[in-house]
Amino acid sequence: MRFNLVPAFVCASVLAALAGPAQADVTFNAGARLSHDNNVNGSPDTPTKANQLSDNYLTLSASAVYFTPLDAAQTRYFIGQVGAHSSAFNKFNNLDSSMLLASAGLYQQLSPTWSGQVTGRGFNRDTKQTDRDSDGFGATLEIKNQLSPTLWVKGVADYEDSKANLATFSYTGKTYGVNLGYLPRKETFVNFGYSHATRDFKSATPFSATTQTLFADVSQQLAKNWYLNGGYAYGRNDSNVAGTAYTNHTVSLGLNFSY
């Protein structure tokens, strides 16, 4: 698991901006995030956790988001995004990776309290292990219910197809999740969530991995365009191979700029 709040932060910024004037606009975002993972090598919990290795890693990200209303009532928007992010590990630099991403989607206000968004994306991933370098595509469907002016719940379904240089590392993946967002103050955003993800690898011997994640994060506006955010995530990982189940805990702290 690589815990990164930047995509969630970008989506929140874009949707907040949708309440503005009926015109096309572009938002630029950049962020830096330092994370600590107690089990970066995915060592099994049993028979012992002695082989689990921890490490710190820095994630840098940047993106440009374009959005424009498609109707006079401002209930439908086109949203496009291009971006990149890179992660660098302190000790285990063989895990370093970077990604280029482009996406396009449609946001629709369904009622005063319900909204939905569908997004398609393409990506290119580069790693220190050439066999794992990959290209892929994916799609995400989000349904959101605004329970009150300061509280909302959102369901997410995602599909991804990744083709690596070595077919063994190619996979198709499905993720389902639910998020609960809360604004205790105008400058503070709190997010709780759960996700269930599966990846079916295209290896000679069928291999399927499952990850369940519980997370919580907080974003605090420091100044007009600056945000401090921190979070914690617990991951439970398993597969169809006996003796591979493991858990990991990730804590992170980041600084974001949005203009």
Short mmCIF file of C-alpha atoms in Angstrom, two decimals:
data_model
loop_
_atom_site.label_atom_id
_atom_site.label_comp_id
_atom_site.label_asym_id
_atom_site.label_seq_id
_atom_site.Cartn_x
_atom_site.Cartn_y
_atom_site.Cartn_z
CA MET A 1 0.00 0.00 0.00
CA ARG A 2 1.26 3.48 -0.88
CA PHE A 3 -0.81 6.00 1.06
CA ASN A 4 -1.22 9.32 -0.78
CA LEU A 5 -3.83 11.97 -0.04
CA VAL A 6 -3.04 14.22 -3.00
CA PRO A 7 -5.72 12.78 -5.36
CA ALA A 8 -8.38 13.16 -2.67
CA PHE A 9 -7.22 16.71 -2.00
CA VAL A 10 -7.38 17.59 -5.69
CA CYS A 11 -10.92 16.20 -6.04
CA ALA A 12 -12.07 18.17 -3.01
CA SER A 13 -10.56 21.35 -4.43
CA VAL A 14 -12.20 20.85 -7.82
CA LEU A 15 -15.65 20.08 -6.49
CA ALA A 16 -15.49 23.07 -4.17
CA ALA A 17 -14.65 25.25 -7.15
CA LEU A 18 -17.71 24.01 -9.04
CA ALA A 19 -19.85 26.32 -6.96
CA GLY A 20 -18.16 29.32 -8.56
CA PRO A 21 -19.04 31.26 -11.72
CA ALA A 22 -20.17 29.39 -14.83
CA GLN A 23 -16.89 29.48 -16.71
CA ALA A 24 -14.01 27.22 -17.60
CA ASP A 25 -11.16 27.27 -15.14
CA VAL A 26 -7.84 25.57 -14.41
CA THR A 27 -6.47 24.65 -10.99
CA PHE A 28 -2.79 23.91 -10.43
CA ASN A 29 -1.82 21.66 -7.53
CA ALA A 30 1.50 20.56 -6.04
CA GLY A 31 2.33 18.62 -2.93
CA ALA A 32 5.02 16.92 -0.88
CA ARG A 33 4.26 14.11 1.54
CA LEU A 34 6.47 12.18 3.95
CA SER A 35 5.21 8.73 4.97
CA HIS A 36 6.39 5.94 7.25
CA ASP A 37 5.36 2.34 6.52
CA ASN A 38 6.17 -0.37 9.06
CA ASN A 39 6.15 -3.21 6.50
CA VAL A 40 7.43 -2.06 3.13
CA ASN A 41 8.57 -5.55 2.10
CA GLY A 42 5.18 -7.18 2.74
CA SER A 43 6.57 -9.81 5.07
CA PRO A 44 3.88 -12.20 6.43
CA ASP A 45 2.59 -11.74 9.98
CA THR A 46 2.97 -15.42 10.78
CA PRO A 47 4.84 -17.33 12.00
CA THR A 48 6.69 -14.15 13.01
CA LYS A 49 6.82 -10.42 12.23
CA ALA A 50 10.58 -10.33 12.74
CA ASN A 51 11.26 -10.02 9.00
CA GLN A 52 9.03 -7.00 8.50
CA LEU A 53 11.05 -3.95 7.44
CA SER A 54 10.02 -0.32 7.84
CA ASP A 55 11.03 2.70 5.80
CA ASN A 56 10.26 6.37 5.17
CA TYR A 57 9.41 7.62 1.70
CA LEU A 58 8.80 11.03 0.15
CA THR A 59 6.09 11.54 -2.47
CA LEU A 60 6.13 14.60 -4.72
CA SER A 61 3.16 15.37 -6.96
CA ALA A 62 1.93 18.00 -9.38
CA SER A 63 -1.23 18.29 -11.48
CA ALA A 64 -3.33 20.63 -13.55
CA VAL A 65 -7.12 20.25 -13.43
CA TYR A 66 -9.40 21.78 -16.08
CA PHE A 67 -13.15 22.01 -15.49
CA THR A 68 -15.97 23.67 -17.35
CA PRO A 69 -19.78 23.66 -17.02
CA LEU A 70 -21.72 21.87 -19.75
CA ASP A 71 -25.11 23.39 -18.99
CA ALA A 72 -26.47 26.78 -17.98
CA ALA A 73 -27.74 25.45 -14.64
CA GLN A 74 -24.20 24.34 -13.70
CA THR A 75 -25.34 20.82 -12.83
CA ARG A 76 -22.97 19.07 -15.27
CA TYR A 77 -19.22 19.59 -15.61
CA PHE A 78 -16.39 18.21 -17.69
CA ILE A 79 -13.23 17.64 -15.66
CA GLY A 80 -9.82 16.86 -17.17
CA GLN A 81 -6.53 16.33 -15.38
CA VAL A 82 -2.88 15.74 -16.20
CA GLY A 83 -0.35 15.05 -13.48
CA ALA A 84 2.67 13.21 -12.20
CA HIS A 85 3.90 11.87 -8.91
CA SER A 86 7.13 10.26 -7.74
CA SER A 87 8.01 8.31 -4.58
CA ALA A 88 11.56 7.96 -3.23
CA PHE A 89 12.42 5.62 -0.34
CA ASN A 90 15.07 6.31 2.27
CA LYS A 91 16.62 2.83 2.58
CA PHE A 92 14.96 0.62 -0.01
CA ASN A 93 15.39 2.70 -3.14
CA ASN A 94 14.59 -0.33 -5.31
CA LEU A 95 10.98 0.56 -4.47
CA ASP A 96 11.26 4.06 -5.99
CA SER A 97 8.66 4.75 -8.66
CA SER A 98 7.08 7.52 -10.69
CA MET A 99 3.90 7.86 -12.71
CA LEU A 100 2.41 10.07 -15.42
CA LEU A 101 -1.38 10.24 -15.45
CA ALA A 102 -4.09 11.78 -17.62
CA SER A 103 -7.82 11.56 -16.96
CA ALA A 104 -11.13 12.94 -18.18
CA GLY A 105 -14.52 12.72 -16.56
CA LEU A 106 -18.06 13.97 -16.18
CA TYR A 107 -19.57 15.34 -12.97
CA GLN A 108 -23.37 15.40 -12.67
CA GLN A 109 -25.56 16.92 -9.97
CA LEU A 110 -28.41 14.39 -9.72
CA SER A 111 -30.53 16.16 -7.09
CA PRO A 112 -30.02 18.78 -4.35
CA THR A 113 -28.20 16.17 -2.24
CA TRP A 114 -26.99 13.51 -4.71
CA SER A 115 -24.21 13.78 -7.29
CA GLY A 116 -22.12 11.41 -9.38
CA GLN A 117 -18.89 11.39 -11.32
CA VAL A 118 -17.41 8.98 -13.87
CA THR A 119 -13.75 9.25 -14.89
CA GLY A 120 -11.49 7.42 -17.32
CA ARG A 121 -7.70 7.51 -17.09
CA GLY A 122 -4.48 6.36 -18.70
CA PHE A 123 -1.09 6.08 -17.01
CA ASN A 124 2.57 5.20 -17.43
CA ARG A 125 4.49 3.82 -14.44
CA ASP A 126 8.29 3.73 -14.19
CA THR A 127 10.12 1.79 -11.46
CA LYS A 128 13.64 0.75 -10.48
CA GLN A 129 12.72 -2.77 -11.60
CA THR A 130 12.35 -2.65 -15.39
CA ASP A 131 10.19 -5.79 -15.49
CA ARG A 132 7.56 -3.93 -13.43
CA ASP A 133 7.40 -0.83 -15.66
CA SER A 134 3.88 -0.61 -17.05
CA ASP A 135 1.21 1.21 -19.02
CA GLY A 136 -2.46 0.98 -18.23
CA PHE A 137 -5.93 2.42 -18.12
CA GLY A 138 -8.76 2.57 -15.63
CA ALA A 139 -12.18 3.96 -14.83
CA THR A 140 -13.83 5.22 -11.63
CA LEU A 141 -17.46 5.73 -10.66
CA GLU A 142 -18.32 7.87 -7.61
CA ILE A 143 -21.73 8.47 -6.05
CA LYS A 144 -21.98 11.12 -3.33
CA ASN A 145 -24.75 12.06 -0.91
CA GLN A 146 -24.53 15.43 0.86
CA LEU A 147 -26.08 14.54 4.22
CA SER A 148 -25.76 18.11 5.52
CA PRO A 149 -23.79 21.26 4.61
CA THR A 150 -20.79 19.85 6.52
CA LEU A 151 -21.18 16.06 6.17
CA TRP A 152 -21.20 13.75 3.15
CA VAL A 153 -20.80 10.09 2.26
CA LYS A 154 -19.39 8.76 -1.02
CA GLY A 155 -19.25 5.32 -2.62
CA VAL A 156 -16.46 4.48 -5.09
CA ALA A 157 -16.00 1.67 -7.63
CA ASP A 158 -12.80 1.44 -9.69
CA TYR A 159 -11.37 -0.83 -12.39
CA GLU A 160 -7.75 -0.88 -13.59
CA ASP A 161 -5.84 -2.82 -16.23
CA SER A 162 -2.03 -2.65 -16.03
CA LYS A 163 0.33 -4.22 -18.58
CA ALA A 164 3.93 -4.59 -17.37
CA ASN A 165 7.10 -5.34 -19.36
CA LEU A 166 7.07 -8.81 -17.81
CA ALA A 167 3.63 -10.40 -18.09
CA THR A 168 3.91 -11.88 -14.60
CA PHE A 169 3.52 -8.37 -13.16
CA SER A 170 0.53 -7.45 -15.35
CA TYR A 171 -2.85 -7.42 -13.61
CA THR A 172 -6.46 -6.38 -13.62
CA GLY A 173 -7.78 -4.81 -10.44
CA LYS A 174 -11.11 -3.88 -8.87
CA THR A 175 -11.58 -1.57 -5.89
CA TYR A 176 -14.71 -0.75 -3.92
CA GLY A 177 -14.80 1.80 -1.15
CA VAL A 178 -16.79 4.20 0.97
CA ASN A 179 -15.70 7.61 2.33
CA LEU A 180 -17.20 9.82 5.01
CA GLY A 181 -16.24 13.50 4.80
CA TYR A 182 -16.75 16.13 7.45
CA LEU A 183 -16.07 19.88 7.63
CA PRO A 184 -15.92 20.76 11.35
CA ARG A 185 -14.73 24.22 10.33
CA LYS A 186 -14.48 26.09 7.02
CA GLU A 187 -10.69 25.61 6.94
CA THR A 188 -10.64 21.98 8.15
CA PHE A 189 -11.55 18.82 6.24
CA VAL A 190 -11.71 15.36 7.85
CA ASN A 191 -12.02 12.16 5.81
CA PHE A 192 -12.60 8.57 6.95
CA GLY A 193 -12.69 5.63 4.58
CA TYR A 194 -12.59 1.93 3.83
CA SER A 195 -11.58 0.20 0.60
CA HIS A 196 -11.46 -3.39 -0.63
CA ALA A 197 -9.13 -4.00 -3.58
CA THR A 198 -8.30 -7.14 -5.56
CA ARG A 199 -5.60 -7.68 -8.15
CA ASP A 200 -5.54 -10.69 -10.46
CA PHE A 201 -2.03 -11.17 -11.86
CA LYS A 202 -1.49 -12.71 -15.28
CA SER A 203 1.11 -15.22 -14.12
CA ALA A 204 1.45 -18.83 -15.26
CA THR A 205 0.14 -19.91 -11.86
CA PRO A 206 -3.06 -17.98 -10.97
CA PHE A 207 -2.27 -15.37 -8.32
CA SER A 208 -4.80 -13.04 -6.73
CA ALA A 209 -4.04 -10.44 -4.04
CA THR A 210 -6.56 -8.69 -1.79
CA THR A 211 -6.04 -5.52 0.25
CA GLN A 212 -8.47 -4.06 2.78
CA THR A 213 -7.65 -0.56 4.01
CA LEU A 214 -9.03 1.61 6.79
CA PHE A 215 -7.82 5.21 6.80
CA ALA A 216 -8.35 8.62 8.34
CA ASP A 217 -6.90 11.94 7.26
CA VAL A 218 -7.19 15.63 8.09
CA SER A 219 -6.49 18.65 5.88
CA GLN A 220 -6.06 22.11 7.41
CA GLN A 221 -5.87 25.33 5.43
CA LEU A 222 -2.85 27.34 6.58
CA ALA A 223 -3.16 30.28 4.20
CA LYS A 224 -5.04 31.19 1.04
CA ASN A 225 -3.45 28.50 -1.15
CA TRP A 226 -1.62 26.31 1.37
CA TYR A 227 -2.86 23.18 3.14
CA LEU A 228 -1.30 20.91 5.75
CA ASN A 229 -2.56 17.34 5.84
CA GLY A 230 -1.83 14.22 7.84
CA GLY A 231 -3.20 10.71 7.96
CA TYR A 232 -3.07 7.14 9.14
CA ALA A 233 -3.91 3.94 7.27
CA TYR A 234 -4.17 0.32 8.31
CA GLY A 235 -3.86 -2.30 5.59
CA ARG A 236 -4.73 -5.99 5.69
CA ASN A 237 -3.23 -7.89 2.74
CA ASP A 238 -3.83 -11.49 1.66
CA SER A 239 -3.64 -13.73 -1.40
CA ASN A 240 -4.63 -17.15 -2.68
CA VAL A 241 -1.22 -18.48 -1.58
CA ALA A 242 -1.08 -19.81 1.97
CA GLY A 243 1.18 -18.03 4.47
CA THR A 244 1.38 -14.68 2.65
CA ALA A 245 -1.06 -12.58 4.73
CA TYR A 246 0.40 -9.44 6.27
CA THR A 247 -0.61 -6.12 7.80
CA ASN A 248 0.97 -2.70 7.58
CA HIS A 249 0.52 0.67 9.24
CA THR A 250 1.27 3.94 7.46
CA VAL A 251 1.41 7.42 8.93
CA SER A 252 2.00 10.48 6.78
CA LEU A 253 2.31 14.24 6.82
CA GLY A 254 2.11 16.50 3.79
CA LEU A 255 1.98 20.06 2.50
CA ASN A 256 -0.10 21.04 -0.54
CA PHE A 257 -0.37 24.13 -2.70
CA SER A 258 -3.42 24.81 -4.89
CA TYR A 259 -3.96 27.81 -7.17
#
